[in-house]
Coordinates of C-alpha atoms in Angstrom, one line a residue:
X1 CA 66.5 264.2 69.2
X2 CA 65.5 261.9 66.3
X3 CA 64.4 259.2 68.8
X4 CA 61.8 261.6 70.3
X5 CA 60.5 262.7 66.9
X6 CA 59.9 259.0 65.9
X7 CA 58.2 258.3 69.3
X8 CA 56.0 261.4 68.8
X9 CA 54.9 260.3 65.2
X10 CA 54.0 256.8 66.5
X11 CA 51.9 258.3 69.2
X12 CA 50.0 260.5 66.8
X13 CA 49.3 257.5 64.5
X14 CA 48.2 255.4 67.4
X15 CA 45.7 258.0 68.7
X16 CA 44.4 258.5 65.1
X17 CA 43.8 254.8 64.6
X18 CA 42.0 254.5 68.0
X19 CA 39.6 257.3 67.0
X20 CA 39.1 255.9 63.5
X21 CA 38.1 252.4 64.7
X22 CA 36.1 253.7 67.6
X23 CA 33.9 255.6 65.2
X24 CA 33.2 252.5 63.0
X25 CA 30.1 250.4 63.7
X26 CA 30.6 247.1 65.6
X27 CA 29.4 243.6 64.7
X28 CA 29.5 241.4 61.5
X29 CA 27.8 241.3 58.1
X30 CA 24.8 239.0 58.0
X31 CA 22.8 237.8 55.0
X32 CA 19.3 239.1 54.9
X33 CA 16.2 237.0 54.0
X34 CA 16.4 238.4 50.5
X35 CA 19.9 237.2 49.9
X36 CA 19.1 233.7 48.6
X37 CA 16.2 235.1 46.5
X38 CA 18.5 237.6 44.9
X39 CA 21.0 234.8 44.1
X40 CA 18.2 232.7 42.5
X41 CA 16.9 235.8 40.6
X42 CA 20.5 236.5 39.3
X43 CA 20.9 232.9 38.2
X44 CA 17.5 232.7 36.5
X45 CA 18.1 236.0 34.7
X46 CA 21.5 234.9 33.5
X47 CA 20.3 231.6 32.3
X48 CA 17.4 233.2 30.4
X49 CA 19.6 235.8 28.8
X50 CA 22.0 233.1 27.7
X51 CA 19.2 231.1 26.1
X52 CA 17.8 234.1 24.3
X53 CA 21.1 235.7 23.1
X54 CA 23.2 232.6 22.9
X55 CA 26.7 232.0 24.2
X56 CA 29.7 232.6 22.0
X57 CA 32.8 230.4 22.2
X58 CA 36.3 231.7 21.6
X59 CA 38.6 228.9 20.8
X60 CA 42.2 229.9 21.1
X61 CA 41.0 233.5 20.5
X62 CA 38.8 232.7 17.5
X63 CA 35.0 233.2 17.7
X64 CA 32.8 230.2 16.6
X65 CA 29.6 232.3 16.6
X66 CA 28.9 231.7 12.9
X67 CA 28.7 228.0 13.5
X68 CA 25.8 228.5 15.9
X69 CA 26.8 225.9 18.6
X70 CA 24.0 225.8 21.1
X71 CA 26.0 226.3 24.3
X72 CA 23.7 226.2 27.3
X73 CA 23.6 227.0 31.0
X74 CA 21.7 224.8 33.4
X75 CA 19.8 226.0 36.5
X76 CA 23.0 225.7 38.5
X77 CA 24.9 228.0 36.1
X78 CA 26.9 225.1 34.7
X79 CA 27.9 225.0 31.1
X80 CA 26.6 222.3 28.8
X81 CA 27.7 221.8 25.1
X82 CA 26.0 219.8 22.4
X83 CA 27.8 216.7 21.1
X84 CA 28.4 218.4 17.8
X85 CA 30.6 220.9 19.4
X86 CA 32.8 218.2 20.8
X87 CA 32.8 216.3 17.5
X88 CA 33.4 219.3 15.2
X89 CA 35.7 221.4 17.3
X90 CA 37.7 219.0 19.5
X91 CA 37.5 216.0 17.1
X92 CA 35.9 213.8 19.7
X93 CA 34.0 210.6 19.2
X94 CA 30.6 210.8 21.1
X95 CA 28.6 207.6 21.5
X96 CA 25.2 207.2 23.1
X97 CA 24.1 203.7 24.3
X98 CA 20.7 202.2 24.8
X99 CA 21.2 201.8 28.5
X100 CA 21.5 205.6 28.9
X101 CA 25.3 205.8 29.1
X102 CA 27.4 208.1 26.9
X103 CA 31.1 207.7 25.9
X104 CA 33.4 210.5 24.7
X105 CA 36.8 209.6 23.3
X106 CA 39.7 211.7 22.0
X107 CA 43.1 210.2 21.4
X108 CA 44.1 208.4 24.6
X109 CA 41.3 210.0 26.7
X110 CA 38.1 208.2 27.4
X111 CA 35.2 209.6 29.4
X112 CA 32.1 207.6 30.4
X113 CA 29.0 209.2 31.8
X114 CA 26.4 207.0 33.5
X115 CA 22.7 207.3 32.5
X116 CA 22.1 211.1 32.8
X117 CA 23.7 211.3 36.2
X118 CA 26.7 213.2 37.6
X119 CA 28.7 209.9 38.0
X120 CA 31.1 208.4 35.5
X121 CA 34.7 207.6 34.8
X122 CA 37.6 209.4 33.3
X123 CA 40.4 207.2 31.9
X124 CA 39.2 204.3 34.1
X125 CA 39.0 206.3 37.3
X126 CA 35.7 207.1 39.1
X127 CA 34.6 210.7 38.5
X128 CA 31.8 213.0 39.6
X129 CA 30.8 215.7 37.1
X130 CA 29.6 219.2 38.0
X131 CA 26.2 218.5 36.3
X132 CA 24.4 215.7 34.5
X133 CA 24.2 215.3 30.8
X134 CA 20.8 215.0 29.1
X135 CA 19.3 214.3 25.7
X136 CA 17.2 217.0 24.0
X137 CA 14.6 215.2 21.8
X138 CA 13.7 218.4 20.0
X139 CA 17.3 219.1 18.9
X140 CA 18.2 215.4 18.6
X141 CA 21.4 216.0 20.6
X142 CA 23.2 215.2 23.8
X143 CA 24.1 218.1 26.0
X144 CA 27.2 217.3 28.1
X145 CA 29.1 219.0 31.0
X146 CA 31.4 221.2 29.0
X147 CA 33.9 222.3 31.6
X148 CA 34.5 218.8 33.0
X149 CA 35.0 217.3 29.6
X150 CA 37.2 220.0 28.2
X151 CA 39.4 219.9 31.3
X152 CA 39.9 216.2 30.9
X153 CA 40.8 216.8 27.3
X154 CA 43.5 219.3 28.2
X155 CA 41.6 222.5 27.7
X156 CA 40.9 225.5 30.0
X157 CA 37.5 227.2 30.0
X158 CA 36.6 230.7 31.3
X159 CA 33.0 231.9 31.2
X160 CA 32.1 235.6 31.3
X161 CA 28.6 236.0 32.7
X162 CA 28.5 239.6 31.5
X163 CA 29.6 239.0 27.9
X164 CA 27.9 235.6 27.6
X165 CA 31.1 234.1 26.2
X166 CA 33.2 231.0 26.9
X167 CA 37.0 231.3 26.3
X168 CA 38.5 227.9 25.5
X169 CA 42.3 227.5 25.5
X170 CA 44.2 224.3 24.6
X171 CA 46.8 223.8 27.3
X172 CA 48.5 220.7 25.9
X173 CA 48.5 220.0 22.1
X174 CA 47.6 216.4 21.3
X175 CA 46.5 214.3 18.4
X176 CA 42.8 213.4 18.7
X177 CA 43.2 210.4 16.4
X178 CA 44.6 207.0 17.3
X179 CA 46.9 205.1 15.0
X180 CA 44.3 202.4 14.6
X181 CA 40.5 202.6 14.8
X182 CA 37.9 200.0 13.9
X183 CA 34.2 200.8 14.2
X184 CA 33.5 197.1 14.5
X185 CA 35.2 197.0 17.9
X186 CA 33.0 200.0 19.1
X187 CA 29.7 198.5 18.1
X188 CA 29.2 201.1 15.4
X189 CA 28.4 198.9 12.3
X190 CA 25.4 197.0 11.2
X191 CA 25.6 193.5 9.7
X192 CA 27.2 192.9 6.3
X193 CA 24.7 192.5 3.5
X194 CA 24.7 191.0 0.0
X195 CA 23.7 193.0 -3.1
X196 CA 23.5 189.9 -5.3
X197 CA 23.6 190.5 -9.0
X198 CA 22.0 193.9 -8.9
X199 CA 23.9 197.2 -9.4
X200 CA 22.9 198.5 -6.0
X201 CA 26.3 198.9 -4.3
X202 CA 25.6 202.7 -4.1
X203 CA 22.4 202.2 -2.1
X204 CA 24.1 199.6 0.2
X205 CA 27.1 202.0 0.8
X206 CA 24.8 205.0 1.4
X207 CA 22.5 203.3 3.9
X208 CA 25.4 201.3 5.4
X209 CA 27.1 204.7 6.2
X210 CA 23.8 206.2 7.3
X211 CA 23.2 203.4 9.8
X212 CA 26.6 203.9 11.5
X213 CA 25.6 207.5 12.3
X214 CA 23.0 206.2 14.7
X215 CA 25.0 203.3 16.2
X216 CA 25.2 202.0 18.8
X217 CA 22.1 203.7 20.2
X218 CA 19.9 202.5 17.3
X219 CA 20.6 199.3 15.3
X220 CA 18.1 199.7 12.6
X221 CA 18.6 198.3 9.1
X222 CA 17.2 200.4 6.2
X223 CA 15.7 199.3 2.9
X224 CA 18.0 199.4 -0.1
X225 CA 15.2 198.2 -2.3
X226 CA 13.2 201.3 -1.4
X227 CA 16.0 203.7 -2.0
X228 CA 16.9 202.1 -5.3
X229 CA 13.3 202.0 -6.6
X230 CA 11.7 205.1 -5.1
X231 CA 14.1 207.9 -5.8
X232 CA 13.2 210.4 -8.5
X233 CA 15.9 209.3 -11.0
X234 CA 15.4 207.2 -14.1
X235 CA 17.4 204.2 -12.8
X236 CA 17.1 200.4 -13.1
X237 CA 18.2 198.0 -10.4
X238 CA 20.8 196.6 -12.7
X239 CA 22.4 200.1 -13.2
X240 CA 24.7 201.8 -10.8
X241 CA 24.0 205.0 -8.9
X242 CA 25.9 207.5 -6.9
X243 CA 25.8 209.6 -3.7
X244 CA 23.9 212.5 -5.2
X245 CA 20.9 210.2 -5.7
X246 CA 21.1 209.0 -2.1
X247 CA 21.3 212.5 -0.7
X248 CA 18.4 213.6 -2.9
X249 CA 16.2 210.6 -1.9
X250 CA 16.9 211.2 1.8
X251 CA 16.6 215.0 1.7
X252 CA 13.2 214.8 -0.1
X253 CA 11.8 212.7 2.8
X254 CA 11.3 209.8 0.3
X255 CA 13.2 207.6 2.8
X256 CA 14.7 205.9 4.6
X257 CA 12.3 203.1 5.5
X258 CA 13.0 199.9 7.4
X259 CA 14.3 196.9 5.6
X260 CA 11.6 194.7 7.2
X261 CA 8.9 196.9 5.6
X262 CA 10.5 196.6 2.1
X263 CA 12.8 193.6 1.9
X264 CA 15.6 193.4 -0.6
X265 CA 15.7 191.4 -3.8
X266 CA 12.1 190.5 -4.4
X267 CA 11.7 193.0 -7.2
X268 CA 8.9 194.8 -5.5
X269 CA 8.6 197.9 -3.4
X270 CA 6.0 199.8 -1.4
X271 CA 5.9 203.4 -2.5
X272 CA 3.4 204.3 0.2
X273 CA 5.9 204.0 3.0
X274 CA 7.1 207.2 4.6
X275 CA 10.5 208.2 5.9
X276 CA 11.3 207.0 9.5
X277 CA 14.2 209.5 9.7
X278 CA 14.8 212.9 8.1
X279 CA 18.2 213.7 6.8
X280 CA 19.4 217.1 8.1
X281 CA 23.0 217.1 7.1
X282 CA 25.5 215.2 4.9
X283 CA 29.0 216.5 4.1
X284 CA 30.9 215.9 0.9
X285 CA 34.7 215.6 1.2
X286 CA 36.3 216.1 -2.2
X287 CA 39.9 215.0 -2.7
X288 CA 42.0 212.7 -0.7
X289 CA 42.9 214.1 2.7
X290 CA 43.6 211.3 5.2
X291 CA 43.4 213.4 8.3
X292 CA 40.0 214.8 7.3
X293 CA 38.7 211.3 6.4
X294 CA 39.9 209.6 9.5
X295 CA 38.5 212.5 11.6
X296 CA 35.1 212.2 9.9
X297 CA 35.0 208.4 10.6
X298 CA 36.0 208.9 14.2
X299 CA 33.6 211.7 14.9
X300 CA 30.5 211.0 12.8
X301 CA 30.4 207.5 11.3
X302 CA 31.2 205.4 8.2
X303 CA 32.3 207.1 5.0
X304 CA 30.5 206.3 1.7
X305 CA 33.1 206.3 -1.1
X306 CA 34.1 204.4 -4.2
X307 CA 37.1 202.6 -5.7
X308 CA 38.0 200.4 -8.7
X309 CA 37.4 196.7 -8.0
X310 CA 38.7 194.5 -10.8
X311 CA 37.0 191.4 -9.4
X312 CA 33.5 190.4 -10.4
X313 CA 30.8 189.8 -7.8
X314 CA 32.1 187.2 -5.4
X315 CA 35.2 186.5 -7.6
X316 CA 38.4 186.8 -5.5
X317 CA 40.7 186.5 -8.5
X318 CA 42.6 189.6 -9.2
X319 CA 46.3 190.6 -9.2
X320 CA 45.4 193.5 -7.0
X321 CA 43.7 191.4 -4.3
X322 CA 45.3 189.1 -1.8
X323 CA 42.7 186.7 -0.7
X324 CA 44.8 185.3 2.2
X325 CA 45.0 188.7 3.9
X326 CA 41.7 190.2 2.5
X327 CA 43.8 193.2 1.2
X328 CA 43.5 195.2 -2.0
X329 CA 45.7 197.8 -3.7
X330 CA 45.0 199.2 -7.2
X331 CA 47.5 201.4 -9.0
X332 CA 46.2 201.4 -12.5
X333 CA 44.3 203.8 -14.7
X334 CA 40.7 202.7 -14.4
X335 CA 38.2 205.0 -12.6
X336 CA 36.0 203.9 -9.7
X337 CA 33.3 201.3 -10.3
X338 CA 32.1 200.2 -6.9
X339 CA 30.9 201.8 -3.7
X340 CA 31.9 200.7 -0.2
X341 CA 31.8 202.1 3.4
X342 CA 35.1 203.0 5.1
X343 CA 34.7 202.1 8.8
X344 CA 38.3 202.4 10.1
X345 CA 42.0 202.5 9.5
X346 CA 45.3 201.0 10.6
X347 CA 48.4 203.2 10.1
X348 CA 50.7 200.3 10.7
X349 CA 49.0 197.7 8.4
X350 CA 52.1 196.1 6.7
X351 CA 52.6 196.9 3.0
X352 CA 53.9 193.3 2.6
X353 CA 50.3 192.0 3.0
X354 CA 49.3 193.3 -0.4
X355 CA 49.7 191.4 -3.6
X356 CA 51.4 194.4 -5.2
X357 CA 53.5 196.0 -2.5
X358 CA 52.7 199.8 -2.2
X359 CA 55.3 202.3 -1.1
X360 CA 53.8 202.9 2.4
X361 CA 52.3 200.9 5.2
X362 CA 48.7 201.6 6.2
X363 CA 45.2 200.6 5.1
X364 CA 41.6 201.7 5.4
X365 CA 39.1 199.1 6.7
X366 CA 36.2 198.8 4.2
X367 CA 32.8 197.2 4.5
X368 CA 31.6 195.6 1.3
X369 CA 28.2 194.5 0.1
X370 CA 29.0 191.0 -1.2
X371 CA 28.0 189.0 1.9
X372 CA 30.2 187.6 4.7
X373 CA 31.9 185.1 2.3
X374 CA 33.9 187.8 0.8
X375 CA 37.2 189.0 2.5
X376 CA 37.3 189.1 6.3
X377 CA 33.7 188.3 7.0
X378 CA 32.6 190.9 4.5
X379 CA 35.4 193.4 5.1
X380 CA 38.7 194.1 3.4
X381 CA 41.7 196.3 3.8
X382 CA 42.5 198.9 1.1
X383 CA 46.0 200.4 0.9
X384 CA 46.5 204.1 1.6
X385 CA 48.2 204.2 -1.7
X386 CA 45.2 203.1 -3.7
X387 CA 44.7 205.5 -6.6
X388 CA 40.9 205.9 -6.4
X389 CA 39.7 205.2 -2.8
X390 CA 38.2 208.3 -1.1
X391 CA 38.6 210.7 -4.1
X392 CA 35.2 211.8 -3.0
X393 CA 33.6 210.8 0.3
X394 CA 30.2 211.3 1.9
X395 CA 29.3 211.3 5.6
X396 CA 25.8 211.5 6.9
X397 CA 26.3 213.6 9.9
X398 CA 22.9 214.5 11.2
X399 CA 19.5 212.8 11.2
X400 CA 16.3 214.1 12.6
X401 CA 13.3 212.2 13.8
X402 CA 10.3 212.1 11.4
X403 CA 8.6 214.8 13.5
X404 CA 11.4 217.3 13.4
X405 CA 9.3 219.4 11.1
X406 CA 5.6 219.0 10.2
X407 CA 5.8 219.8 6.5
X408 CA 8.2 220.1 3.6
X409 CA 8.0 222.4 0.6
X410 CA 10.4 221.5 -2.3
X411 CA 10.8 221.6 -6.1
X412 CA 14.2 219.8 -6.3
X413 CA 13.5 216.0 -5.9
X414 CA 16.6 215.2 -7.8
X415 CA 18.7 217.5 -5.6
X416 CA 22.2 218.8 -6.6
X417 CA 22.5 218.0 -10.4
X418 CA 24.4 221.1 -11.5
X419 CA 25.5 224.6 -10.4
X420 CA 24.7 228.2 -11.4
X421 CA 26.5 231.4 -10.7
X422 CA 27.9 234.7 -12.0
X423 CA 31.6 233.8 -12.3
X424 CA 32.0 234.9 -8.7
X425 CA 32.1 233.2 -5.3
X426 CA 29.0 235.1 -4.1
X427 CA 25.4 235.2 -5.3
X428 CA 21.8 235.3 -4.1
X429 CA 19.1 232.7 -4.8
X430 CA 15.5 232.3 -3.8
X431 CA 12.5 230.0 -3.9
X432 CA 8.8 231.2 -3.6
X433 CA 6.2 229.0 -1.9
X434 CA 2.5 229.4 -1.0
X435 CA 1.5 228.4 2.6
X436 CA -1.0 225.6 2.5
X437 CA -2.2 226.3 6.1
X438 CA -1.5 228.6 9.0
X439 CA 2.0 227.6 9.9
X440 CA 5.4 228.9 10.9
X441 CA 8.7 228.9 8.9
X442 CA 10.7 226.6 11.1
X443 CA 13.7 225.7 8.8
X444 CA 15.3 225.6 5.4
X445 CA 17.8 223.4 3.6
X446 CA 20.3 224.0 0.8
X447 CA 23.5 222.7 -0.6
X448 CA 26.9 224.3 0.0
X449 CA 28.6 223.5 -3.3
X450 CA 32.1 223.9 -1.9
X451 CA 34.1 224.1 1.4
X452 CA 34.3 227.3 3.4
X453 CA 30.8 228.6 2.6
X454 CA 29.1 231.5 4.5
X455 CA 25.4 232.1 4.2
X456 CA 22.6 234.3 5.3
X457 CA 18.9 233.3 5.3
X458 CA 16.3 236.0 4.6
X459 CA 12.5 235.9 4.7
X460 CA 10.4 237.9 2.1
X461 CA 6.8 238.2 3.5
X462 CA 5.2 239.0 0.1
X463 CA 6.5 237.4 -3.0
X464 CA 3.6 238.1 -5.3
X465 CA 6.1 240.1 -7.4
X466 CA 9.9 240.0 -7.6
X467 CA 10.0 243.4 -5.9
X468 CA 8.9 241.6 -2.8
X469 CA 12.2 239.6 -2.8
X470 CA 14.0 242.9 -2.0
X471 CA 11.8 243.6 1.0
X472 CA 13.3 240.9 3.2
X473 CA 14.4 240.4 6.8
X474 CA 17.4 238.5 8.0
X475 CA 16.6 235.3 9.9
X476 CA 19.9 233.7 10.6
X477 CA 23.5 233.6 9.3
X478 CA 26.1 230.8 9.4
X479 CA 29.1 229.1 8.0
X480 CA 30.0 225.5 6.8
X481 CA 33.4 223.9 6.6
X482 CA 32.6 221.4 3.9
X483 CA 30.5 221.0 0.8
X484 CA 27.2 219.2 1.4
X485 CA 23.5 219.3 2.3
X486 CA 22.6 221.4 5.3
X487 CA 19.5 222.1 7.3
X488 CA 19.2 225.4 9.1
X489 CA 16.7 225.7 12.0
X490 CA 15.2 229.2 12.3
X491 CA 15.5 230.5 15.9
X492 CA 12.5 232.9 15.7
X493 CA 10.2 231.4 13.1
X494 CA 8.0 233.8 11.1
X495 CA 4.3 233.1 11.1
X496 CA 2.7 232.2 7.7
X497 CA -1.0 232.5 6.8
X498 CA -2.8 230.1 4.6
X499 CA -2.6 231.3 1.0
X500 CA 0.3 233.6 1.7
X501 CA 2.9 233.6 -1.1
X502 CA 6.3 234.2 0.5
X503 CA 10.0 233.6 -0.4
X504 CA 13.1 232.4 1.3
X505 CA 16.3 234.2 0.0
X506 CA 19.8 232.9 0.5
X507 CA 22.9 235.0 0.2
X508 CA 25.8 232.6 -0.3
X509 CA 29.6 232.9 -0.6
X510 CA 31.6 229.8 -1.4
X511 CA 35.4 230.4 -1.3
X512 CA 37.0 229.9 -4.7
X513 CA 33.7 229.0 -6.5
X514 CA 32.4 230.6 -9.7
X515 CA 29.0 228.9 -9.5
X516 CA 28.0 228.5 -5.9
X517 CA 24.2 227.8 -6.4
X518 CA 23.1 224.1 -6.6
X519 CA 20.3 223.4 -9.1
X520 CA 18.2 220.6 -10.4
X521 CA 17.8 220.0 -14.2
X522 CA 17.7 217.3 -16.9
X523 CA 21.4 216.8 -17.4
X524 CA 21.4 213.3 -18.8
X525 CA 19.3 210.1 -19.2
X526 CA 19.2 209.4 -15.5
X527 CA 18.0 212.9 -14.6
X528 CA 15.7 213.4 -17.6
X529 CA 12.6 213.1 -15.3
X530 CA 13.5 216.5 -13.7
X531 CA 10.3 218.5 -13.4
X532 CA 10.8 222.3 -13.5
X533 CA 7.1 223.1 -13.7
X534 CA 6.7 222.7 -9.9
X535 CA 9.0 225.5 -8.8
X536 CA 9.5 229.3 -8.8
X537 CA 13.2 230.0 -8.3
X538 CA 15.3 233.1 -8.8
X539 CA 18.9 234.0 -8.9
X540 CA 20.6 237.4 -8.5
X541 CA 24.1 238.8 -8.4
X542 CA 23.5 241.6 -5.9
X543 CA 20.1 240.6 -4.5
X544 CA 18.3 243.4 -6.4
X545 CA 17.5 242.3 -10.0
X546 CA 16.2 238.7 -10.2
X547 CA 16.1 236.1 -13.0
X548 CA 13.6 233.3 -13.0
X549 CA 15.6 230.0 -13.3
X550 CA 12.8 227.9 -14.7
X551 CA 12.4 230.3 -17.7
X552 CA 16.0 231.2 -18.5
X553 CA 18.1 228.4 -17.2
X554 CA 15.5 225.5 -17.4
X555 CA 16.3 224.4 -13.8
X556 CA 15.0 224.5 -10.2
X557 CA 16.9 226.1 -7.4
X558 CA 17.8 223.6 -4.6
X559 CA 16.2 225.3 -1.6
X560 CA 13.6 223.5 0.6
X561 CA 11.4 225.0 3.3
X562 CA 10.2 223.2 6.4
X563 CA 7.2 224.4 8.4
X564 CA 5.4 223.6 11.6
X565 CA 1.7 223.9 12.3
X566 CA 0.7 226.9 14.4

C-alpha cells in the first residue's frame, strides 16, 4: 500500500513540474544595446560621487576619515591611494625616481612600478598591476594602485561602492622597519658640506634634512647663506640657531633658494630671491622614541636634531669620539650644542666600537657639516645610548611647488615663539585679513603645539567687528599625530572680494596641553624684531567672546592664509 502511495505522489510532482516549465518562456537572456552604456554610466557616477564625497578608510575597524587621505577611483573603478597613506599608515618608504619609476619598501617587501605603467616587480618577480600609478602635480603626490600594494604587504582590502568605504585588514603582522637602514645606499642624501668657522650648523642640518625629502627625484642643493641671513630673527652668522627659525623662514616663503644663486661663505646674500619650494608640513618629535624616529627616517627623510659634541670644528680629539671607527657616545651632563641630520641606523652596531663602551649595541648614522675630512667621509655613528641625541627632532614631510598657492597672508614671520591658552587643552583662535584682490581662500596653515591635535577650520565672511567671528561656517576638520607646522587645503574654497575683511577661525584641541595656541612675540634678544603691528589676531575659550592678542598679550597669532586668483 505504501509503495502505491509513494508512486502516486511522484506522479503528481512530475505532472506539476511539466506544467510549470511548459508555462515559462523559452530562450536565453541577452544584453541589450543599453547594457554597456548603463555600465559606463554606473562607473562614471560612482567615480564622481567618490571624488565629491571622499572615500573613507577603515583600518582594522578604525576610521581614518579625520586624516583626510585622498583615496581615489580611476575610470576602471580601481582604487588609488596617495603616497602619504602608505607612508603614514603602513610605514612604507615611497621613492620616486627621475626616470619615472617608483619604489615602495616595507620591511622585507619591495615593490617596483615602471614609469606610470601597469608593469613592475614585487620582491624581484615580474608583476602586472590592476592600474597604473600617476603623479598629481596639483597635489604634489603619487597615486598608487592601492589593492595590489596592500595585498603584497599582507593586507586585505574590501571596497563598498554604496558606502564609499575601504575596509583594510592586516592579515599577517610584520615589522615595517629593517634592522639596518642607510639613506646613502638608497640615493636619498645630498653631498656633505662644510660650515667653516660660522655658527650655521642649524641651517645646514635644516636644509640637509629638507633636501632628503625630495630625493632621489630631485637632487637640488639649497642655500644656507640665504636661510641664515634672510630669516626674520636678529641673528649673526657666528651665532647658532635652531629649528624654529628654519621652519619660520620656510613657512613664510622666505626660502629656500638654490645654493648656486646665493653661495655660502662669501658674506653676501641676495634678499630679492624668492622661494623655489613652499613648505607645507614639518613634524616635531619631542622626546626620544627610537621606533618613531626610525619610522620617520624610513618614511619621510632625514631627521634634523642636535647633540653635544665636545670636539671643536675639525678637531677629532675627544674621549667620547673614536676616530678609527668614526663613532661617538656622550654620557655627560652638557646640553646639546650642535645640529646634525640623522640618515639611518644600525641596530647591531657593536658597542665595542665606541671609546666609552655603552650598555647596548646600536647606532644612528649622522651626517655632519664639517666636510668630508671628518669621520666616515662626513658621517659618523652615534650610540643609541647618547644622552642628548634626538631629544627633539624635526622632519620636513611635505613640500609644495612655488605655485601651490598664488598668495600668502601672514603676520607671524618669526613663527612659533611661545604659546597661549586658557589652562585647557581646547581653545579658539582667529586672524583677520583684508583681500587685496578678487581671490579664493584656498588654504591655511597653523602650528599644532603638541601631539594628538584635532582641529576645525571656519570662515567668517565679515570680520569688520568681533561679532562677525561668531557668524562662521565650517570649512574642514582634521587631526594630526605630531606637533609641527601644518598646511590645510580647503576642499571648497570660499570666494573673496577685493577689500573684503574676513577671518579664519581655528578650533583646536591638543591632548594634555594647557596652552595649545602658537604665537609670535618678542621673547628674547633673537626675537626682539617681532612686529605685532601687522596683525589682527584673537583668542577665545568657547568661540564667543574674543580678546585681541596684539593689545592684551602683545603677540601675533600663528595663522597664515593662502589664496588663489579667481
